[in-house]
mmCIF file of C-alpha atoms and ligand atoms in Angstrom:
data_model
loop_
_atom_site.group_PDB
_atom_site.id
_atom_site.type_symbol
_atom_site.label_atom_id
_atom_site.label_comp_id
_atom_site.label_asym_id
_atom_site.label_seq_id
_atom_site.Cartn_x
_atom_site.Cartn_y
_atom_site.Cartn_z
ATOM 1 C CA UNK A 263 -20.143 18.261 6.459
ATOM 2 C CA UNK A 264 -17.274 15.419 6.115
ATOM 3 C CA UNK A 265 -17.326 13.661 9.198
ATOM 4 C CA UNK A 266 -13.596 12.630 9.919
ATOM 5 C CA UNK A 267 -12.662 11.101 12.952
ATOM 6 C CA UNK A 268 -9.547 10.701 14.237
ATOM 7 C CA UNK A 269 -8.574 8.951 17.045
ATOM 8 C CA UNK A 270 -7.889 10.574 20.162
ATOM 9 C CA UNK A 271 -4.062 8.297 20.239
ATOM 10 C CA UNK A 272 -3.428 9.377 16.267
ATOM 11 C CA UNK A 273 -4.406 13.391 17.174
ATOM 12 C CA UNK A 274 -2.702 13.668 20.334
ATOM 13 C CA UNK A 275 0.709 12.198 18.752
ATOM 14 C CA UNK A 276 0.019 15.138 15.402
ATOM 15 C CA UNK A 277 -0.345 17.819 18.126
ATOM 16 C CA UNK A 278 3.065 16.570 19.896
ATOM 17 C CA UNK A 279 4.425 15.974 16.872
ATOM 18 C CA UNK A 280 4.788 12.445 17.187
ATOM 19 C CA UNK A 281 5.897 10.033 14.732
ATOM 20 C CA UNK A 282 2.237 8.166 12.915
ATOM 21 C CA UNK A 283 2.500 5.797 10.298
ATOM 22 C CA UNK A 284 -0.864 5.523 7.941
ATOM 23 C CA UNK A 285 -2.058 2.371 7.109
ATOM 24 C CA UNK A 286 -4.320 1.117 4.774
ATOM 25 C CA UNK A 287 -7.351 -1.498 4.941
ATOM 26 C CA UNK A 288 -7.811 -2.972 1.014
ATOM 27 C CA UNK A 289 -4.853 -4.924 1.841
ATOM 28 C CA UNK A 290 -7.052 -6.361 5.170
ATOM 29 C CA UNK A 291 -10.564 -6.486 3.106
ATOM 30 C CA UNK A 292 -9.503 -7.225 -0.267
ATOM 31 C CA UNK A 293 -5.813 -8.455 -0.081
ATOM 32 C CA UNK A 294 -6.203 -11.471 2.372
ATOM 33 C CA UNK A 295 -8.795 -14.092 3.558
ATOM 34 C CA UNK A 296 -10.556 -14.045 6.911
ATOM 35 C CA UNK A 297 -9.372 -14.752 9.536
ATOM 36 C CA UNK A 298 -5.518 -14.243 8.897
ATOM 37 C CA UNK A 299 -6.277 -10.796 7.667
ATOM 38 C CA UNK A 300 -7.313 -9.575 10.771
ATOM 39 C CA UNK A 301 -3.991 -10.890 12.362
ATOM 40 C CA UNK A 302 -2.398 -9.114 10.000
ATOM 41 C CA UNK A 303 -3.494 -5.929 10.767
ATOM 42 C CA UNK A 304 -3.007 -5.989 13.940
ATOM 43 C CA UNK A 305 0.597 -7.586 13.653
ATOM 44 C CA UNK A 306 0.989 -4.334 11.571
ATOM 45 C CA UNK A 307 0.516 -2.444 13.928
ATOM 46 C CA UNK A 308 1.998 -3.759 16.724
ATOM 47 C CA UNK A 309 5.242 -3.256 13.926
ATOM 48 C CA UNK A 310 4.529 0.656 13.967
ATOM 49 C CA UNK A 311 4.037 0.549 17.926
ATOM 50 C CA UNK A 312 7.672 -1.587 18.680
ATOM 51 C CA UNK A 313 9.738 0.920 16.451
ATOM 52 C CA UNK A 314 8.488 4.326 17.922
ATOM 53 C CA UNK A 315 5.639 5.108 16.339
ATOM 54 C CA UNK A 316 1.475 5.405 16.616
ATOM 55 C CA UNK A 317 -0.214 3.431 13.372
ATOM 56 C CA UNK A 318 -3.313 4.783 12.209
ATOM 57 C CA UNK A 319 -5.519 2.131 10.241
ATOM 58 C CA UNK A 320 -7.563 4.356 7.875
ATOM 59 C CA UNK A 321 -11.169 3.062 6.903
ATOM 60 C CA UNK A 322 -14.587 4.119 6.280
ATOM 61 C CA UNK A 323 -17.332 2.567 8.473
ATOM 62 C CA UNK A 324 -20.847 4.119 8.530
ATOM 63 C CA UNK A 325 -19.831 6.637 6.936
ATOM 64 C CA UNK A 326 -17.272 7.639 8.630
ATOM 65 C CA UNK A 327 -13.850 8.059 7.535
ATOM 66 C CA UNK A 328 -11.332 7.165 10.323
ATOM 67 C CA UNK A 329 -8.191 7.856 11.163
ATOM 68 C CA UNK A 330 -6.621 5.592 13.699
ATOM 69 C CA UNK A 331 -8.904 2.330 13.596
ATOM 70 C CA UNK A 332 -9.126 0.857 17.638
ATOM 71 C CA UNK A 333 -8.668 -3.176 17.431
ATOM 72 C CA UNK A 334 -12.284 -3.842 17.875
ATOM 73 C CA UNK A 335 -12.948 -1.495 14.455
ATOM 74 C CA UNK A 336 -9.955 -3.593 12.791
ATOM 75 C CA UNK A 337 -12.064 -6.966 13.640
ATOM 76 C CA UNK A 338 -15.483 -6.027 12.235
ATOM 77 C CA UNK A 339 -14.149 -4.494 9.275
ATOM 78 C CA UNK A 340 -11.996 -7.395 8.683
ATOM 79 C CA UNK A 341 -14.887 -9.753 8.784
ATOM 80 C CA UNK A 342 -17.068 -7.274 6.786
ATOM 81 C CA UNK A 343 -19.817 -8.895 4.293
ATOM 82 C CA UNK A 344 -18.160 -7.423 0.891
ATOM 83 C CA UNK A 345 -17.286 -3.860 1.983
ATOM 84 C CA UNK A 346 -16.649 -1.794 -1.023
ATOM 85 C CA UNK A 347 -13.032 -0.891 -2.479
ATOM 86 C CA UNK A 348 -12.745 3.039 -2.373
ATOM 87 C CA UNK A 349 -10.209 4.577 -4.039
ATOM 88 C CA UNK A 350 -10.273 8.162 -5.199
ATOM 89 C CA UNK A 351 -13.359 7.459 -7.231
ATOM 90 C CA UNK A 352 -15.403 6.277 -4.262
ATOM 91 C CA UNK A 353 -14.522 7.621 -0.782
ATOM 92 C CA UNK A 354 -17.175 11.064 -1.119
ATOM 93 C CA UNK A 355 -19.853 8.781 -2.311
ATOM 94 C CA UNK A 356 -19.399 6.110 0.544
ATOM 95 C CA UNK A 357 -18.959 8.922 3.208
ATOM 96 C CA UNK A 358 -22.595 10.385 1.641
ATOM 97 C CA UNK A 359 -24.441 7.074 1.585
ATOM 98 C CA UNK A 360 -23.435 6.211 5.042
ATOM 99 C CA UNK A 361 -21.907 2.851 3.529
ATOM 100 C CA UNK A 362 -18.621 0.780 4.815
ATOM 101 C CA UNK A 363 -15.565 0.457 2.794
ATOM 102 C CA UNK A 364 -11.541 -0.327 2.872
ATOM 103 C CA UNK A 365 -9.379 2.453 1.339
ATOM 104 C CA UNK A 366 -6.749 1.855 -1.025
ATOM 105 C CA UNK A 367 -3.433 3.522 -1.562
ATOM 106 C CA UNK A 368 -5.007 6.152 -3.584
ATOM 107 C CA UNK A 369 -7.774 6.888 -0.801
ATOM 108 C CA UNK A 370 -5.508 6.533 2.077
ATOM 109 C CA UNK A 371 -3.308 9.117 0.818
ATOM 110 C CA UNK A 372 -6.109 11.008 0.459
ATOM 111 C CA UNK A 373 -7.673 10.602 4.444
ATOM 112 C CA UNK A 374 -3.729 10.757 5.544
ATOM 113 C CA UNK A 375 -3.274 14.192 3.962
ATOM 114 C CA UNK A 376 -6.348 15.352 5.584
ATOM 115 C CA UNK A 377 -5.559 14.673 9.250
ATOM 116 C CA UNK A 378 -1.954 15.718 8.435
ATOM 117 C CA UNK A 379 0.113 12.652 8.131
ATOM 118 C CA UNK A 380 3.006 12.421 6.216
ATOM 119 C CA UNK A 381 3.967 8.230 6.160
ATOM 120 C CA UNK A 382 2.586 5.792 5.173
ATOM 121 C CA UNK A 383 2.891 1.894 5.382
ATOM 122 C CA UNK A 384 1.540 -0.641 2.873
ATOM 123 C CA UNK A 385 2.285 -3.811 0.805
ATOM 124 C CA UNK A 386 2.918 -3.289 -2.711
ATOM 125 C CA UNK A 387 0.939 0.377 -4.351
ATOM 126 C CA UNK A 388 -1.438 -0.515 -7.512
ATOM 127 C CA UNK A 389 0.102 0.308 -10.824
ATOM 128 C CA UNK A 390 0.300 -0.587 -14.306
ATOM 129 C CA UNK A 391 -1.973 -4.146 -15.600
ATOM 130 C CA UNK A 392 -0.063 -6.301 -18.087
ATOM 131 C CA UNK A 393 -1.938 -6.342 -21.204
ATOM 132 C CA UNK A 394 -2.713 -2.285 -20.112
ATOM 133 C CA UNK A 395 -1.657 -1.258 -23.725
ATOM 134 C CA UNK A 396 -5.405 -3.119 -24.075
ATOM 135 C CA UNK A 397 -7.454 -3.121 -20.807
ATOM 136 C CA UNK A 398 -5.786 0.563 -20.122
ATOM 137 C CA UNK A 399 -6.133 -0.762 -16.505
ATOM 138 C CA UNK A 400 -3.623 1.957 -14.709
ATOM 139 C CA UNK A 401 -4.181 2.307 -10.519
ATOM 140 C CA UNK A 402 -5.536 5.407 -9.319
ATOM 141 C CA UNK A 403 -2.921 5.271 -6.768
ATOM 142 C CA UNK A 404 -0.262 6.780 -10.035
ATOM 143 C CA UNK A 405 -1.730 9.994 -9.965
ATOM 144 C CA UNK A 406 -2.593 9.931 -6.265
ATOM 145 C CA UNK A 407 1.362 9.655 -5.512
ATOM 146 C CA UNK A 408 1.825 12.412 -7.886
ATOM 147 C CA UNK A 409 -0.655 14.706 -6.119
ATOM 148 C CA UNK A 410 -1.124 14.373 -2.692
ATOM 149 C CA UNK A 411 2.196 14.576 0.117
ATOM 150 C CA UNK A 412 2.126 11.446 1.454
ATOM 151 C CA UNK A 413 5.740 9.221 1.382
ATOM 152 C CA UNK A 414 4.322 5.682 0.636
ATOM 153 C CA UNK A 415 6.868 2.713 1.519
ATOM 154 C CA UNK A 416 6.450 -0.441 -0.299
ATOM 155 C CA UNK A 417 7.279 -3.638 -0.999
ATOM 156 C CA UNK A 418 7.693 -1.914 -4.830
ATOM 157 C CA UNK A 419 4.794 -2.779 -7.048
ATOM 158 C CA UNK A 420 2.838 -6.024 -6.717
ATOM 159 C CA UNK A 421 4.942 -8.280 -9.319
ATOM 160 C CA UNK A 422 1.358 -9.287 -10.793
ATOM 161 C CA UNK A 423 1.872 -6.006 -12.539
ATOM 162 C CA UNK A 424 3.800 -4.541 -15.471
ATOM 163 C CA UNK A 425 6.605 -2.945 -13.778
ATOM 164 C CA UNK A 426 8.720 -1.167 -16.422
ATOM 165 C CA UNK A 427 5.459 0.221 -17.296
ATOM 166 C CA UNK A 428 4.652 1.289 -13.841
ATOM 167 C CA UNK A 429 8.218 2.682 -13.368
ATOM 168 C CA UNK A 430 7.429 4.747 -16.718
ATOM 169 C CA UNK A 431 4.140 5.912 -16.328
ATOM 170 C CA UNK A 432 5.616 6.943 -12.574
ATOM 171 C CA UNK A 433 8.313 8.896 -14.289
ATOM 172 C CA UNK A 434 5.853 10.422 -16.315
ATOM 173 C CA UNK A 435 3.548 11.493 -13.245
ATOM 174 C CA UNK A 436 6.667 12.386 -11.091
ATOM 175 C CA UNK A 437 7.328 10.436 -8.353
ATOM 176 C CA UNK A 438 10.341 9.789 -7.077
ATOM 177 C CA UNK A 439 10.408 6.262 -6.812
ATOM 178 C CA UNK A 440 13.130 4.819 -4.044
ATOM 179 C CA UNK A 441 14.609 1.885 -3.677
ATOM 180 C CA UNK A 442 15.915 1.542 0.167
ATOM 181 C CA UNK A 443 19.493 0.313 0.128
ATOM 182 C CA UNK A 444 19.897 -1.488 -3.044
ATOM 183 C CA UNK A 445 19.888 -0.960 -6.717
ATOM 184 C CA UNK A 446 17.009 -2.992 -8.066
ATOM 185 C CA UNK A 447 13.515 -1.966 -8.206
ATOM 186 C CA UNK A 448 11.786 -4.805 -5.468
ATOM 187 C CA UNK A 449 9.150 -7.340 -6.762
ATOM 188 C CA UNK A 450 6.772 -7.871 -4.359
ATOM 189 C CA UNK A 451 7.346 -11.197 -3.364
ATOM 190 C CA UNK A 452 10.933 -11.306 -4.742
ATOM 191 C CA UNK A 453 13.300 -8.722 -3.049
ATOM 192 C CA UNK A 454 14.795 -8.170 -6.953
ATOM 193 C CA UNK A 455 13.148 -7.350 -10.324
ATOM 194 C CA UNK A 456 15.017 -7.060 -13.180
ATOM 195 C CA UNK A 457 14.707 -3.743 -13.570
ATOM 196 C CA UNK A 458 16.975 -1.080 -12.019
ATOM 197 C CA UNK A 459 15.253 1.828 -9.455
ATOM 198 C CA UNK A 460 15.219 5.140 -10.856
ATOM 199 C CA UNK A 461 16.671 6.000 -7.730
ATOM 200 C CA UNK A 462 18.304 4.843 -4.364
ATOM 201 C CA UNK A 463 18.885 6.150 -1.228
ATOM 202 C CA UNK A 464 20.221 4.312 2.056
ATOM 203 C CA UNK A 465 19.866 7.572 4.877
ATOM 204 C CA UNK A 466 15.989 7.464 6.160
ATOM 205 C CA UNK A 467 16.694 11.058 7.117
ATOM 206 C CA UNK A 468 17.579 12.509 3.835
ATOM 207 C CA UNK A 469 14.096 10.500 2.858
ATOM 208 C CA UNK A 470 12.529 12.768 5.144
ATOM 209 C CA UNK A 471 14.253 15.837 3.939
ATOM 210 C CA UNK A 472 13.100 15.197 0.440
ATOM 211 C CA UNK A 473 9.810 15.239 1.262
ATOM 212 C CA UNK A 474 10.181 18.601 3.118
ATOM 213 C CA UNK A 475 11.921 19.978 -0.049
ATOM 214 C CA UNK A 476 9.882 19.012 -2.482
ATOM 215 C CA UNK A 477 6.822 20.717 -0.746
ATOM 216 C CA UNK A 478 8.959 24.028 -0.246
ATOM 217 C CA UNK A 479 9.859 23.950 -4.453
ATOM 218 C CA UNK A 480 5.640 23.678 -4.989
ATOM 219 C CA UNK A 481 5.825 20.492 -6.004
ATOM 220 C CA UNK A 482 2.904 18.541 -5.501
ATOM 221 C CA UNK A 483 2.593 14.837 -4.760
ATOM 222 C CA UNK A 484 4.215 12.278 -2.369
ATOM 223 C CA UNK A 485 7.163 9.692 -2.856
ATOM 224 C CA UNK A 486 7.460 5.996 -3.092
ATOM 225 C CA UNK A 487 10.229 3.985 -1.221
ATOM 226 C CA UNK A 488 10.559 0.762 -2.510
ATOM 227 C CA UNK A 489 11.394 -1.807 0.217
ATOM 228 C CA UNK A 490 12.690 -4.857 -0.622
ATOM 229 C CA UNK A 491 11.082 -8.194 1.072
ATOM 230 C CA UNK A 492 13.890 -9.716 3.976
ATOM 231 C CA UNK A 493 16.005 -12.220 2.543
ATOM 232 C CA UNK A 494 14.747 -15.160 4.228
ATOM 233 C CA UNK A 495 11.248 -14.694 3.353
ATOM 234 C CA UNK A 496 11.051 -13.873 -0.328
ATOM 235 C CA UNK A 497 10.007 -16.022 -2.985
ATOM 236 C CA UNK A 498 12.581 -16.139 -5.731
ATOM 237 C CA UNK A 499 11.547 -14.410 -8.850
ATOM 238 C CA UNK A 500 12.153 -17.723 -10.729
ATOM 239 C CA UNK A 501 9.717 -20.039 -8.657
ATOM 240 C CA UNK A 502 7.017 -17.146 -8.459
ATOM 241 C CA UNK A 503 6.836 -16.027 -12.218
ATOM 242 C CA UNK A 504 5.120 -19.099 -13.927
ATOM 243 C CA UNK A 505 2.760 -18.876 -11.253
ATOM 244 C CA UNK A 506 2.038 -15.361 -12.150
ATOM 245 C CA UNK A 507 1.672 -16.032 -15.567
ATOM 246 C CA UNK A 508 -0.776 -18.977 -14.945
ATOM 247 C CA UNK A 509 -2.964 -16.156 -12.571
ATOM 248 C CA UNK A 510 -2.855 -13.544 -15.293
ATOM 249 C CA UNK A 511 -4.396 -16.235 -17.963
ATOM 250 C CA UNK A 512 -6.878 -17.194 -15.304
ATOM 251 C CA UNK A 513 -8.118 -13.576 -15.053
ATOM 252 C CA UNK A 514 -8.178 -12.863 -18.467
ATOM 253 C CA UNK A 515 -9.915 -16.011 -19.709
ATOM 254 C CA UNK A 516 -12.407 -15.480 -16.683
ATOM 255 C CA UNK A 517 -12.920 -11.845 -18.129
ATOM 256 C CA UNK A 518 -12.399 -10.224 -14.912
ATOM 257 C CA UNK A 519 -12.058 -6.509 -14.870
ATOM 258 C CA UNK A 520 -11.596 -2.967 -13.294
ATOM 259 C CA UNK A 521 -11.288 -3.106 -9.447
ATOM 260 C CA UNK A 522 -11.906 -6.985 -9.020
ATOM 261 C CA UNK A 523 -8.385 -7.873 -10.791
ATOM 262 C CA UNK A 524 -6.399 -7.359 -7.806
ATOM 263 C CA UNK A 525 -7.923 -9.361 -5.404
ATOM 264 C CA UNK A 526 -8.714 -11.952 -8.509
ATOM 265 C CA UNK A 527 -4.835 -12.264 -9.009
ATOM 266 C CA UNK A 528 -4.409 -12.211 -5.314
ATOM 267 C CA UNK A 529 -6.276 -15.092 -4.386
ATOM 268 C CA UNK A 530 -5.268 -17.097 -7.154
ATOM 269 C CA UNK A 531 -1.394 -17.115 -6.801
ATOM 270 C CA UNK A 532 -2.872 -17.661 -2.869
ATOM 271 C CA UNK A 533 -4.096 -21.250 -3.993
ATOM 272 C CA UNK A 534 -1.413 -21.935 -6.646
ATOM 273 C CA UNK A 535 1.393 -21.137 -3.863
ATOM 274 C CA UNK A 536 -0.849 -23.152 -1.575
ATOM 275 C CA UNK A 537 -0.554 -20.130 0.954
ATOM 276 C CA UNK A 538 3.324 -19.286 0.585
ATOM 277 C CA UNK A 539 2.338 -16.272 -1.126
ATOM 278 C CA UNK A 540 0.350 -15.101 2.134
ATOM 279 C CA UNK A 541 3.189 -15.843 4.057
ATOM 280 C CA UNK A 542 5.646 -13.792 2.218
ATOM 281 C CA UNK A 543 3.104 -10.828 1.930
ATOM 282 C CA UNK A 544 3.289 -10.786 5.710
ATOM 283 C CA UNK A 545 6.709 -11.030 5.942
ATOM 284 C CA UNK A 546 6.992 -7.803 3.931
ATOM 285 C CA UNK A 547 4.074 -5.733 5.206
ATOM 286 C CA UNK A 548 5.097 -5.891 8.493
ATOM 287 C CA UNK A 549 8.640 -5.250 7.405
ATOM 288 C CA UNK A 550 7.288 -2.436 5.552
ATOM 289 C CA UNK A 551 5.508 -0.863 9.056
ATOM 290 C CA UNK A 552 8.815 -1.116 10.674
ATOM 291 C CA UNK A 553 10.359 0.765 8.163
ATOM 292 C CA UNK A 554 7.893 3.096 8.172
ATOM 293 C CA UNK A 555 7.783 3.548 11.781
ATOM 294 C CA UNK A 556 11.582 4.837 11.661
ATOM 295 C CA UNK A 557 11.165 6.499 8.896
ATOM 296 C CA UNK A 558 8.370 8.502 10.250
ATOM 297 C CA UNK A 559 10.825 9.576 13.457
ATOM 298 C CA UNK A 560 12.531 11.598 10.883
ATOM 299 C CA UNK A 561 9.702 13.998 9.950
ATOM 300 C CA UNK A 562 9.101 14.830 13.588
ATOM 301 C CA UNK A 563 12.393 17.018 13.426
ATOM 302 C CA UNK A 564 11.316 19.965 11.471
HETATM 303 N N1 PSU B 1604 -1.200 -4.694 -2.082
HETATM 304 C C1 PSU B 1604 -1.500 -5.910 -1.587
HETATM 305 N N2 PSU B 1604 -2.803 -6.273 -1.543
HETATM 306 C C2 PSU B 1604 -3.794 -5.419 -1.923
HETATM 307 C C3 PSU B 1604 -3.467 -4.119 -2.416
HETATM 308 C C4 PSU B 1604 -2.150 -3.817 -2.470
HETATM 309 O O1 PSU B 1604 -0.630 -6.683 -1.225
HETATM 310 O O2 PSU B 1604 -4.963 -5.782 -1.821
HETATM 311 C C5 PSU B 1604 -4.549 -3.142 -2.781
HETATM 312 C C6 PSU B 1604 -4.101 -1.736 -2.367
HETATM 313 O O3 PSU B 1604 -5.145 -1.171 -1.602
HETATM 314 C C7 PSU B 1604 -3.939 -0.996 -3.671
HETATM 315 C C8 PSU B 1604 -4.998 -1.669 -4.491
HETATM 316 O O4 PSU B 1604 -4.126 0.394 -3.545
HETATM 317 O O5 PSU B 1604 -4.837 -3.051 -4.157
HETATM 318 C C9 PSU B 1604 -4.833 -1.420 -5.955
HETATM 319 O O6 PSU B 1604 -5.995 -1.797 -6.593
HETATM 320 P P1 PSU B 1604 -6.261 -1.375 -8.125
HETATM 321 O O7 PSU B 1604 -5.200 -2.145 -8.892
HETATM 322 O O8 PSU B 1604 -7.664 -1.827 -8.417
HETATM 323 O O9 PSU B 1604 -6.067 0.110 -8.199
HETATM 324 MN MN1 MN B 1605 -7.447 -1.161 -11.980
#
């Protein structure tokens, strides 16, 4: 039997119909160093709590996937000895071998579906490597947002990635992909790419209706609104793309591969940014929860 366990705050706000934001833990695990991550994740939440809503920090521990993380669960994981990465791949065999792990955008989609959440908060989703057309290094969470109902608002894609090629193979698989009140596709980091958003939309509550829609026409899969990074905090897209670049032939001379690329890239623009990349990811992860948060008010209506 699949133990799931959600908390008794994240049930008691589905039964009232209540607005809940999912959240994910990679991002705490995987995505930042200790202790700041921790922070992080609670700032997060404390983002979902001020603009009307209940967060609900998704993680396996023990073997046991929960839904709705309390703040003492948020510290251990966060300080974890190498938890695994679980994406769709991994969750069932964690849950069976009793082990701990974070869940990514692919498996949080996955544990949010199952306890009946419809939004969810995190930084930037996975997508398409550069150099894919070689590695054929494509995130799980593609085909997760292109089968399971979950509306997913990010900062975009993290600009470590190949984003045309994300935005294509997203096309491909589906997914309406959102930007939220502007034209551009968001970087990450850099509140413009250079590449236009398939689509935009500037009413939160016709976001919501979407989603409704889509499930009435059969249609499987979630949607991704692309938030752009505030103003003030973003790194311009000039400053951060050397950097980038520099990361990228790091990883590649290092031969790193499969799930360790991610946090490989992460770390490294980390120390070439000296920590201004940490800062900005913050900036628009929290932004990101408040979004969400509202956003999430407008699914409680039907
Ligand atoms: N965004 C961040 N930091 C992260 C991630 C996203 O700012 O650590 C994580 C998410 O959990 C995402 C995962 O689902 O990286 C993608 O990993 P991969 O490229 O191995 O699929
Ligand atoms: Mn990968």
């Amino acid at each position: 039997m699949i133990e799931i366990d959600v908390s008794t705050e994240v049930q008691d706000a589905l039964d009232n119909s209540k607005p809940v934001v999912a959240l994910e833990s990679t991002i705490i695990t995987h995505g930042m160093p200790w202790p700041e991550n921790k922070q992080v994740a609670l700032r997060v939440e404390k983002s979902v709590r001020d603009n009307g809503a209940v967060p609900a920090t998704i993680a396996v521990l023990n073997g046991v996937l929960k839904v709705g993380l309390s703040h003492q669960e948020i510290s251990e994981l966060a300080a974890w000895q190498s938890p695994r990465k679980l994406s769709r791949a991994d969750l069932a065999i964690c849950l069976t071998q009793k082990a701990t792990g974070a869940t990514t955008v692919a498996a949080t989609m996955i544990a949010a579906a199952h306890a009946g959440i419809s939004v969810f908060a995190t930084g930037g989703i996975g997508g398409v490597h550069r150099g894919a057309e070689f590695s054929f290094d494509i995130s799980a969470d593609l085909q997760e947002l292109a089968r399971t109902p979950v509306t997913v608002v990010s900062s975009g894609c993290k600009a470590i990635l190949d984003i045309p090629k994300t935005l294509e193979v997203l096309e491909t698989f589906g997914v309406p992909v959102i930007a939220y009140k502007q034209d551009e596709f968001p970087a990450f980091w850099s509140a413009k790419s250079e590449y236009k958003s398939p689509l935009r939309m500037d009413d939160l509550k016709q976001i919501a209706e979407a989603h409704k829609m889509r499930a009435e026409l059969g249609i499987t899969g979630g949607q991704l609104v692309a938030n752009p990074i505030p103003a003030q905090n973003e790194i311009p897209l000039c400053d951060i793309q050397p950097i980038i670049d520099q990361a990228i032939e790091n990883s590649f001379n290092d031969k790193i591969t499969a799930k360790d690329v991610t946090p490989f890239l992460l770390s490294r623009i980390f120390d070439l940014t000296a920590g201004k990349s940490l800062e900005a990811n913050i900036a628009l992860i929290v932004n990101n929860a408040s979004l969400a948060a509202k956003l999430a008010s407008n699914f409680t209506d039907f």
